[in-house]
GROMACS .gro file of C-alpha atoms in nm:
model
  189
    1UNK     CA    1  -6.280   7.965  -0.749
    2UNK     CA    2  -6.433   8.289  -0.626
    3UNK     CA    3  -6.807   8.344  -0.603
    4UNK     CA    4  -6.771   8.592  -0.891
    5UNK     CA    5  -6.619   8.322  -1.110
    6UNK     CA    6  -6.896   8.083  -1.009
    7UNK     CA    7  -7.175   8.332  -1.079
    8UNK     CA    8  -7.011   8.424  -1.410
    9UNK     CA    9  -6.999   8.053  -1.509
   10UNK     CA   10  -7.362   8.009  -1.402
   11UNK     CA   11  -7.461   8.310  -1.613
   12UNK     CA   12  -7.276   8.164  -1.914
   13UNK     CA   13  -7.453   7.831  -1.862
   14UNK     CA   14  -7.787   8.010  -1.829
   15UNK     CA   15  -7.722   8.199  -2.153
   16UNK     CA   16  -7.631   7.875  -2.331
   17UNK     CA   17  -7.948   7.706  -2.202
   18UNK     CA   18  -8.165   7.990  -2.330
   19UNK     CA   19  -7.993   7.978  -2.671
   20UNK     CA   20  -8.052   7.602  -2.695
   21UNK     CA   21  -8.417   7.646  -2.596
   22UNK     CA   22  -8.444   7.908  -2.873
   23UNK     CA   23  -8.315   7.660  -3.130
   24UNK     CA   24  -7.939   7.727  -3.130
   25UNK     CA   25  -7.823   7.367  -3.083
   26UNK     CA   26  -7.457   7.474  -3.122
   27UNK     CA   27  -7.481   7.651  -2.785
   28UNK     CA   28  -7.511   7.307  -2.625
   29UNK     CA   29  -7.142   7.245  -2.701
   30UNK     CA   30  -7.055   7.496  -2.426
   31UNK     CA   31  -7.267   7.301  -2.178
   32UNK     CA   32  -7.107   6.972  -2.283
   33UNK     CA   33  -6.756   7.119  -2.255
   34UNK     CA   34  -6.833   7.251  -1.904
   35UNK     CA   35  -6.979   6.925  -1.769
   36UNK     CA   36  -6.814   6.654  -1.978
   37UNK     CA   37  -6.533   6.569  -1.737
   38UNK     CA   38  -6.733   6.567  -1.410
   39UNK     CA   39  -7.017   6.365  -1.566
   40UNK     CA   40  -6.769   6.115  -1.710
   41UNK     CA   41  -6.597   6.080  -1.370
   42UNK     CA   42  -6.933   6.027  -1.200
   43UNK     CA   43  -7.026   5.760  -1.455
   44UNK     CA   44  -6.684   5.597  -1.431
   45UNK     CA   45  -6.706   5.563  -1.053
   46UNK     CA   46  -7.042   5.393  -1.089
   47UNK     CA   47  -6.984   5.185  -1.403
   48UNK     CA   48  -6.624   5.088  -1.324
   49UNK     CA   49  -6.546   5.067  -1.695
   50UNK     CA   50  -6.409   5.346  -1.913
   51UNK     CA   51  -6.599   5.254  -2.229
   52UNK     CA   52  -6.928   5.210  -2.045
   53UNK     CA   53  -6.872   5.543  -1.867
   54UNK     CA   54  -6.799   5.722  -2.196
   55UNK     CA   55  -7.111   5.572  -2.354
   56UNK     CA   56  -7.322   5.662  -2.050
   57UNK     CA   57  -7.191   6.020  -2.046
   58UNK     CA   58  -7.273   6.058  -2.415
   59UNK     CA   59  -7.625   5.923  -2.357
   60UNK     CA   60  -7.671   6.160  -2.063
   61UNK     CA   61  -7.581   6.464  -2.273
   62UNK     CA   62  -7.818   6.348  -2.548
   63UNK     CA   63  -8.097   6.308  -2.291
   64UNK     CA   64  -8.010   6.650  -2.150
   65UNK     CA   65  -8.043   6.808  -2.494
   66UNK     CA   66  -8.368   6.624  -2.566
   67UNK     CA   67  -8.517   6.735  -2.234
   68UNK     CA   68  -8.366   7.083  -2.197
   69UNK     CA   69  -8.704   7.247  -2.257
   70UNK     CA   70  -8.818   7.080  -1.934
   71UNK     CA   71  -8.538   7.240  -1.733
   72UNK     CA   72  -8.672   7.495  -1.488
   73UNK     CA   73  -8.413   7.695  -1.294
   74UNK     CA   74  -8.561   7.612  -0.952
   75UNK     CA   75  -8.255   7.387  -0.910
   76UNK     CA   76  -7.911   7.437  -1.058
   77UNK     CA   77  -7.855   7.307  -1.409
   78UNK     CA   78  -7.572   7.099  -1.268
   79UNK     CA   79  -7.806   6.923  -1.023
   80UNK     CA   80  -8.059   6.870  -1.303
   81UNK     CA   81  -7.794   6.713  -1.526
   82UNK     CA   82  -7.665   6.494  -1.240
   83UNK     CA   83  -8.021   6.373  -1.181
   84UNK     CA   84  -8.027   6.255  -1.543
   85UNK     CA   85  -7.686   6.091  -1.487
   86UNK     CA   86  -7.801   5.928  -1.165
   87UNK     CA   87  -8.115   5.783  -1.325
   88UNK     CA   88  -7.933   5.672  -1.641
   89UNK     CA   89  -7.646   5.498  -1.458
   90UNK     CA   90  -7.884   5.336  -1.211
   91UNK     CA   91  -8.093   5.201  -1.500
   92UNK     CA   92  -7.782   5.070  -1.678
   93UNK     CA   93  -7.659   4.894  -1.366
   94UNK     CA   94  -8.000   4.739  -1.303
   95UNK     CA   95  -8.011   4.613  -1.661
   96UNK     CA   96  -7.659   4.477  -1.637
   97UNK     CA   97  -7.739   4.260  -1.338
   98UNK     CA   98  -7.981   4.255  -1.048
   99UNK     CA   99  -7.700   4.161  -0.813
  100UNK     CA  100  -7.437   4.385  -0.970
  101UNK     CA  101  -7.198   4.526  -0.712
  102UNK     CA  102  -7.033   4.846  -0.819
  103UNK     CA  103  -6.716   4.987  -0.681
  104UNK     CA  104  -6.611   5.346  -0.658
  105UNK     CA  105  -6.247   5.316  -0.746
  106UNK     CA  106  -6.021   5.598  -0.811
  107UNK     CA  107  -5.795   5.475  -1.094
  108UNK     CA  108  -5.528   5.705  -1.217
  109UNK     CA  109  -5.173   5.652  -1.327
  110UNK     CA  110  -5.000   5.714  -0.997
  111UNK     CA  111  -4.630   5.743  -0.974
  112UNK     CA  112  -4.570   5.722  -0.601
  113UNK     CA  113  -4.592   5.391  -0.418
  114UNK     CA  114  -4.756   5.560  -0.118
  115UNK     CA  115  -5.030   5.688  -0.345
  116UNK     CA  116  -5.089   5.336  -0.477
  117UNK     CA  117  -5.119   5.209  -0.121
  118UNK     CA  118  -5.355   5.492  -0.029
  119UNK     CA  119  -5.569   5.430  -0.338
  120UNK     CA  120  -5.583   5.056  -0.267
  121UNK     CA  121  -5.691   5.129   0.088
  122UNK     CA  122  -5.968   5.363  -0.027
  123UNK     CA  123  -6.085   5.102  -0.275
  124UNK     CA  124  -6.094   4.844   0.004
  125UNK     CA  125  -6.317   5.074   0.210
  126UNK     CA  126  -6.547   5.145  -0.083
  127UNK     CA  127  -6.589   4.778  -0.171
  128UNK     CA  128  -6.822   4.738   0.129
  129UNK     CA  129  -7.067   5.014   0.034
  130UNK     CA  130  -7.402   4.978  -0.139
  131UNK     CA  131  -7.470   5.158  -0.466
  132UNK     CA  132  -7.680   5.420  -0.284
  133UNK     CA  133  -7.404   5.480  -0.027
  134UNK     CA  134  -7.144   5.520  -0.301
  135UNK     CA  135  -7.365   5.766  -0.488
  136UNK     CA  136  -7.427   5.975  -0.177
  137UNK     CA  137  -7.056   5.971  -0.091
  138UNK     CA  138  -6.956   6.065  -0.445
  139UNK     CA  139  -7.205   6.350  -0.474
  140UNK     CA  140  -7.133   6.489  -0.127
  141UNK     CA  141  -6.758   6.438  -0.080
  142UNK     CA  142  -6.626   6.452  -0.436
  143UNK     CA  143  -6.874   6.675  -0.617
  144UNK     CA  144  -6.949   6.883  -0.303
  145UNK     CA  145  -7.325   6.896  -0.353
  146UNK     CA  146  -7.550   7.013  -0.071
  147UNK     CA  147  -7.788   6.770   0.095
  148UNK     CA  148  -8.077   6.946  -0.081
  149UNK     CA  149  -7.914   6.901  -0.423
  150UNK     CA  150  -7.838   6.534  -0.355
  151UNK     CA  151  -8.199   6.488  -0.241
  152UNK     CA  152  -8.322   6.638  -0.570
  153UNK     CA  153  -8.089   6.415  -0.772
  154UNK     CA  154  -8.177   6.095  -0.588
  155UNK     CA  155  -8.546   6.166  -0.515
  156UNK     CA  156  -8.492   6.153  -0.140
  157UNK     CA  157  -8.571   6.381   0.150
  158UNK     CA  158  -8.275   6.613   0.238
  159UNK     CA  159  -8.292   6.499   0.601
  160UNK     CA  160  -8.274   6.138   0.487
  161UNK     CA  161  -7.968   6.216   0.274
  162UNK     CA  162  -7.798   6.392   0.566
  163UNK     CA  163  -7.868   6.103   0.803
  164UNK     CA  164  -7.751   5.845   0.549
  165UNK     CA  165  -7.433   6.044   0.491
  166UNK     CA  166  -7.368   6.071   0.866
  167UNK     CA  167  -7.424   5.695   0.909
  168UNK     CA  168  -7.197   5.629   0.613
  169UNK     CA  169  -6.918   5.840   0.762
  170UNK     CA  170  -6.951   5.658   1.095
  171UNK     CA  171  -6.952   5.324   0.914
  172UNK     CA  172  -6.631   5.408   0.729
  173UNK     CA  173  -6.462   5.542   1.041
  174UNK     CA  174  -6.561   5.237   1.246
  175UNK     CA  175  -6.462   4.996   0.972
  176UNK     CA  176  -6.116   5.125   0.895
  177UNK     CA  177  -6.082   5.481   1.017
  178UNK     CA  178  -5.830   5.426   1.292
  179UNK     CA  179  -5.607   5.204   1.082
  180UNK     CA  180  -5.603   5.450   0.792
  181UNK     CA  181  -5.498   5.722   1.034
  182UNK     CA  182  -5.220   5.506   1.175
  183UNK     CA  183  -5.110   5.392   0.830
  184UNK     CA  184  -5.103   5.729   0.657
  185UNK     CA  185  -5.062   5.990   0.930
  186UNK     CA  186  -4.688   5.993   0.874
  187UNK     CA  187  -4.728   6.040   0.498
  188UNK     CA  188  -4.907   6.373   0.548
  189UNK     CA  189  -5.247   6.248   0.433
   0.00000   0.00000   0.00000
């Protein structure tokens, strides 16, 4: 996506936000349509259950609508919405169980056996991460947020986020990095 496309999308989102703030609730449907899939995926990775993720995503959009008058464009709307998602999912997981261990698992209907093996291997690596590590990894690697945006979402210092991400990468490489390279280098991964 070019920077023009990105700035055009941001302008459309900004227009929709202003319309909602002015009382045009229908304009919120554009915001939901733009963020529905990424918010659901984020929730699914954390909740590890499709129904719970769908319910969480719906709650997040309701909270976003209820609090949209508090949105100030000092951060991107996307980061603001992900902060709501982060807080909501964290609260749900805490309520579910104090010792609840979540897993970031990428579950899709995969047709190739190599892809199944690769997915299983990724899941094995992710099983050993804390909730905070999974959230940082998801926001940085999958959603491609900057350290500053992740810091805003998670109420951390950007330097802390960067250091935690660097430690996380080293941890994953030390744990299984060499074997994943040996296992999948021939498959073009």
